[in-house]
């Protein structure tokens, strides 16, 4: 409850013009959003809010780090987050209809009669969008992968075994077609 309050913008009371706000986002922020694929979030979200006549212009700057697992070997690594996002919040009479018809994902409508709105969902979304799609262990000075080699070896073996098992299964399935062709011969080519 209190947590949500911290991310509410009481825009009615704000004077027109630019306002700068800063939010420190740590793991506890994500408690309301369920389990995440990362931990040790240490991120600052800076919000520049420009209050204009009938709308608000929002600019979010995400800067920080999270700990995630390497996509390749599963070792824990620290991932740098850095991105920025723009939104426009328009004050209108019928926000539900307007939001359902708006095609621009960066434009939101809220009721003219509202006095505040929460930016918690946006912060959540923007932090997630700031996480690089692929994150793997860094290379060392020699340009070599610092991935956990033991894990990579095991994965390789596992994959080879899987392929062998799959191949066996394929031939098992094809056995009923025996008499048409001998599939085993075909693979030996
Ligand atoms: Zn790795």
mmCIF file of C-alpha atoms and ligand atoms in Angstrom:
data_model
loop_
_atom_site.group_PDB
_atom_site.id
_atom_site.type_symbol
_atom_site.label_atom_id
_atom_site.label_comp_id
_atom_site.label_asym_id
_atom_site.label_seq_id
_atom_site.Cartn_x
_atom_site.Cartn_y
_atom_site.Cartn_z
ATOM 1 C CA UNK A 1 0.000 0.000 0.000
ATOM 2 C CA UNK A 2 2.618 2.520 1.084
ATOM 3 C CA UNK A 3 4.842 1.265 -1.668
ATOM 4 C CA UNK A 4 2.244 2.229 -4.292
ATOM 5 C CA UNK A 5 1.802 5.642 -2.761
ATOM 6 C CA UNK A 6 5.452 6.365 -3.368
ATOM 7 C CA UNK A 7 4.895 6.097 -7.124
ATOM 8 C CA UNK A 8 1.843 8.256 -7.335
ATOM 9 C CA UNK A 9 2.038 11.604 -9.053
ATOM 10 C CA UNK A 10 -0.380 14.147 -7.647
ATOM 11 C CA UNK A 11 -0.324 16.227 -10.783
ATOM 12 C CA UNK A 12 -3.183 18.566 -9.946
ATOM 13 C CA UNK A 13 -1.139 20.261 -7.275
ATOM 14 C CA UNK A 14 1.902 20.626 -9.503
ATOM 15 C CA UNK A 15 2.612 23.979 -11.045
ATOM 16 C CA UNK A 16 2.884 24.017 -14.829
ATOM 17 C CA UNK A 17 6.351 23.391 -16.192
ATOM 18 C CA UNK A 18 9.178 20.974 -15.619
ATOM 19 C CA UNK A 19 9.516 18.776 -12.528
ATOM 20 C CA UNK A 20 12.283 16.306 -11.853
ATOM 21 C CA UNK A 21 11.738 13.241 -9.720
ATOM 22 C CA UNK A 22 13.992 10.380 -8.847
ATOM 23 C CA UNK A 23 13.173 6.834 -7.778
ATOM 24 C CA UNK A 24 15.555 4.274 -6.414
ATOM 25 C CA UNK A 25 14.361 0.850 -7.488
ATOM 26 C CA UNK A 26 15.442 -2.212 -5.554
ATOM 27 C CA UNK A 27 14.161 -5.783 -5.327
ATOM 28 C CA UNK A 28 11.361 -4.903 -2.925
ATOM 29 C CA UNK A 29 9.746 -2.790 -5.648
ATOM 30 C CA UNK A 30 8.984 -5.971 -7.609
ATOM 31 C CA UNK A 31 7.190 -7.749 -4.747
ATOM 32 C CA UNK A 32 3.790 -6.694 -6.136
ATOM 33 C CA UNK A 33 4.678 -7.942 -9.593
ATOM 34 C CA UNK A 34 5.515 -11.536 -8.689
ATOM 35 C CA UNK A 35 8.782 -13.419 -9.190
ATOM 36 C CA UNK A 36 11.326 -11.898 -11.583
ATOM 37 C CA UNK A 37 14.169 -13.425 -13.596
ATOM 38 C CA UNK A 38 16.672 -11.166 -11.903
ATOM 39 C CA UNK A 39 17.748 -10.021 -8.443
ATOM 40 C CA UNK A 40 19.788 -7.301 -6.741
ATOM 41 C CA UNK A 41 18.165 -4.566 -8.735
ATOM 42 C CA UNK A 42 20.092 -1.380 -8.102
ATOM 43 C CA UNK A 43 18.550 1.100 -10.452
ATOM 44 C CA UNK A 44 17.692 4.747 -10.532
ATOM 45 C CA UNK A 45 14.723 5.925 -12.539
ATOM 46 C CA UNK A 46 14.751 9.645 -13.202
ATOM 47 C CA UNK A 47 11.513 11.175 -14.297
ATOM 48 C CA UNK A 48 11.237 14.519 -16.005
ATOM 49 C CA UNK A 49 7.646 15.601 -15.961
ATOM 50 C CA UNK A 50 6.507 18.582 -17.945
ATOM 51 C CA UNK A 51 3.056 19.754 -16.991
ATOM 52 C CA UNK A 52 1.309 21.457 -19.865
ATOM 53 C CA UNK A 53 -2.223 22.573 -20.591
ATOM 54 C CA UNK A 54 -4.322 19.380 -20.772
ATOM 55 C CA UNK A 55 -1.454 16.937 -20.857
ATOM 56 C CA UNK A 56 1.775 15.825 -19.192
ATOM 57 C CA UNK A 57 4.975 14.945 -20.948
ATOM 58 C CA UNK A 58 6.982 12.246 -19.174
ATOM 59 C CA UNK A 59 10.557 11.291 -19.812
ATOM 60 C CA UNK A 60 12.018 8.319 -17.930
ATOM 61 C CA UNK A 61 15.720 7.588 -17.632
ATOM 62 C CA UNK A 62 16.613 4.104 -16.431
ATOM 63 C CA UNK A 63 20.165 3.638 -15.196
ATOM 64 C CA UNK A 64 21.491 0.837 -13.020
ATOM 65 C CA UNK A 65 22.223 -2.844 -12.728
ATOM 66 C CA UNK A 66 20.544 -6.139 -12.024
ATOM 67 C CA UNK A 67 21.947 -9.605 -11.410
ATOM 68 C CA UNK A 68 20.757 -12.230 -13.875
ATOM 69 C CA UNK A 69 21.935 -15.591 -15.109
ATOM 70 C CA UNK A 70 24.109 -15.956 -18.194
ATOM 71 C CA UNK A 71 22.030 -17.206 -21.126
ATOM 72 C CA UNK A 72 24.776 -19.597 -22.092
ATOM 73 C CA UNK A 73 26.177 -21.110 -18.907
ATOM 74 C CA UNK A 74 23.812 -19.978 -16.142
ATOM 75 C CA UNK A 75 26.513 -18.267 -14.084
ATOM 76 C CA UNK A 76 25.291 -15.197 -12.206
ATOM 77 C CA UNK A 77 26.294 -11.953 -13.939
ATOM 78 C CA UNK A 78 25.632 -8.280 -13.415
ATOM 79 C CA UNK A 79 23.743 -6.712 -16.286
ATOM 80 C CA UNK A 80 23.871 -2.994 -17.025
ATOM 81 C CA UNK A 81 20.579 -1.232 -17.640
ATOM 82 C CA UNK A 82 20.456 1.975 -19.557
ATOM 83 C CA UNK A 83 17.535 3.241 -21.548
ATOM 84 C CA UNK A 84 15.061 6.054 -21.818
ATOM 85 C CA UNK A 85 11.350 6.248 -22.512
ATOM 86 C CA UNK A 86 8.856 8.944 -23.357
ATOM 87 C CA UNK A 87 5.176 9.040 -22.573
ATOM 88 C CA UNK A 88 2.386 11.504 -22.975
ATOM 89 C CA UNK A 89 -0.469 11.474 -20.500
ATOM 90 C CA UNK A 90 -3.529 13.325 -21.745
ATOM 91 C CA UNK A 91 -6.351 14.489 -19.520
ATOM 92 C CA UNK A 92 -9.676 13.760 -21.165
ATOM 93 C CA UNK A 93 -13.377 13.138 -20.477
ATOM 94 C CA UNK A 94 -13.536 9.506 -21.583
ATOM 95 C CA UNK A 95 -10.170 7.842 -20.969
ATOM 96 C CA UNK A 96 -11.441 4.251 -21.336
ATOM 97 C CA UNK A 97 -12.646 4.779 -24.910
ATOM 98 C CA UNK A 98 -9.650 6.922 -25.788
ATOM 99 C CA UNK A 99 -7.165 4.352 -24.461
ATOM 100 C CA UNK A 100 -8.908 1.538 -26.343
ATOM 101 C CA UNK A 101 -8.732 3.502 -29.600
ATOM 102 C CA UNK A 102 -5.204 4.883 -29.240
ATOM 103 C CA UNK A 103 -2.676 3.101 -31.417
ATOM 104 C CA UNK A 104 0.402 4.964 -30.203
ATOM 105 C CA UNK A 105 1.744 2.921 -27.243
ATOM 106 C CA UNK A 106 3.332 6.051 -25.788
ATOM 107 C CA UNK A 107 0.097 7.967 -25.332
ATOM 108 C CA UNK A 108 -2.158 7.384 -22.350
ATOM 109 C CA UNK A 109 -5.408 8.993 -21.337
ATOM 110 C CA UNK A 110 -6.615 9.605 -17.839
ATOM 111 C CA UNK A 111 -9.767 11.152 -16.516
ATOM 112 C CA UNK A 112 -9.741 14.931 -16.369
ATOM 113 C CA UNK A 113 -11.284 14.665 -12.909
ATOM 114 C CA UNK A 114 -8.391 12.579 -11.532
ATOM 115 C CA UNK A 115 -5.939 14.222 -9.210
ATOM 116 C CA UNK A 116 -3.146 11.661 -9.419
ATOM 117 C CA UNK A 117 -1.882 8.609 -11.279
ATOM 118 C CA UNK A 118 0.608 5.874 -10.500
ATOM 119 C CA UNK A 119 3.783 5.339 -12.468
ATOM 120 C CA UNK A 120 4.647 2.013 -10.761
ATOM 121 C CA UNK A 121 3.525 -0.108 -13.742
ATOM 122 C CA UNK A 122 5.499 2.042 -16.139
ATOM 123 C CA UNK A 123 8.631 1.804 -14.013
ATOM 124 C CA UNK A 124 8.183 -1.963 -13.923
ATOM 125 C CA UNK A 125 7.725 -2.130 -17.686
ATOM 126 C CA UNK A 126 10.623 0.206 -18.459
ATOM 127 C CA UNK A 127 13.081 -1.651 -16.235
ATOM 128 C CA UNK A 128 12.123 -4.899 -17.957
ATOM 129 C CA UNK A 129 12.466 -3.278 -21.381
ATOM 130 C CA UNK A 130 15.921 -2.014 -20.397
ATOM 131 C CA UNK A 131 17.232 -5.527 -19.814
ATOM 132 C CA UNK A 132 19.193 -6.606 -22.890
ATOM 133 C CA UNK A 133 17.492 -9.488 -24.710
ATOM 134 C CA UNK A 134 20.668 -11.509 -24.574
ATOM 135 C CA UNK A 135 23.042 -11.381 -21.648
ATOM 136 C CA UNK A 136 26.107 -13.566 -21.499
ATOM 137 C CA UNK A 137 29.361 -13.591 -19.522
ATOM 138 C CA UNK A 138 31.890 -10.973 -20.617
ATOM 139 C CA UNK A 139 35.056 -11.842 -22.485
ATOM 140 C CA UNK A 140 38.380 -11.567 -20.678
ATOM 141 C CA UNK A 141 41.342 -9.420 -21.860
ATOM 142 C CA UNK A 142 42.319 -12.120 -24.319
ATOM 143 C CA UNK A 143 38.888 -12.060 -25.878
ATOM 144 C CA UNK A 144 38.023 -15.441 -24.427
ATOM 145 C CA UNK A 145 34.625 -16.278 -23.061
ATOM 146 C CA UNK A 146 34.479 -16.281 -19.263
ATOM 147 C CA UNK A 147 31.491 -18.622 -19.314
ATOM 148 C CA UNK A 148 31.583 -21.576 -16.966
ATOM 149 C CA UNK A 149 33.382 -24.097 -19.189
ATOM 150 C CA UNK A 150 32.371 -27.089 -17.075
ATOM 151 C CA UNK A 151 28.714 -26.230 -17.554
ATOM 152 C CA UNK A 152 29.217 -25.665 -21.290
ATOM 153 C CA UNK A 153 30.914 -29.075 -21.620
ATOM 154 C CA UNK A 154 28.078 -30.773 -19.760
ATOM 155 C CA UNK A 155 25.502 -28.954 -21.903
ATOM 156 C CA UNK A 156 27.321 -30.048 -25.038
ATOM 157 C CA UNK A 157 27.291 -33.677 -23.912
ATOM 158 C CA UNK A 158 23.664 -33.403 -22.944
ATOM 159 C CA UNK A 159 22.793 -31.976 -26.358
ATOM 160 C CA UNK A 160 24.668 -34.734 -28.181
ATOM 161 C CA UNK A 161 22.876 -37.329 -26.086
ATOM 162 C CA UNK A 162 19.555 -35.671 -26.811
ATOM 163 C CA UNK A 163 20.244 -35.756 -30.542
ATOM 164 C CA UNK A 164 21.138 -39.450 -30.309
ATOM 165 C CA UNK A 165 18.006 -40.209 -28.343
ATOM 166 C CA UNK A 166 15.886 -38.216 -30.788
ATOM 167 C CA UNK A 167 17.439 -40.004 -33.730
ATOM 168 C CA UNK A 168 16.694 -43.360 -32.159
ATOM 169 C CA UNK A 169 13.104 -42.296 -31.576
ATOM 170 C CA UNK A 170 12.746 -41.144 -35.158
ATOM 171 C CA UNK A 171 13.840 -44.545 -36.417
ATOM 172 C CA UNK A 172 11.603 -46.287 -33.959
ATOM 173 C CA UNK A 173 8.651 -44.380 -35.357
ATOM 174 C CA UNK A 174 9.682 -45.193 -38.869
ATOM 175 C CA UNK A 175 9.997 -48.879 -38.221
ATOM 176 C CA UNK A 176 6.356 -49.409 -39.002
ATOM 177 C CA UNK A 177 7.059 -48.246 -42.524
ATOM 178 C CA UNK A 178 9.583 -51.008 -42.911
ATOM 179 C CA UNK A 179 9.261 -52.772 -46.165
ATOM 180 C CA UNK A 180 8.912 -49.494 -48.016
ATOM 181 C CA UNK A 181 12.451 -48.365 -47.437
ATOM 182 C CA UNK A 182 15.136 -49.062 -44.927
ATOM 183 C CA UNK A 183 15.619 -45.683 -43.181
ATOM 184 C CA UNK A 184 18.844 -46.833 -41.510
ATOM 185 C CA UNK A 185 20.480 -47.200 -44.855
ATOM 186 C CA UNK A 186 19.505 -43.700 -45.817
ATOM 187 C CA UNK A 187 21.375 -42.203 -42.848
ATOM 188 C CA UNK A 188 24.582 -43.996 -43.598
ATOM 189 C CA UNK A 189 25.067 -42.075 -46.811
HETATM 190 ZN ZN1 LIG B 1 28.249 -17.556 -19.166
#
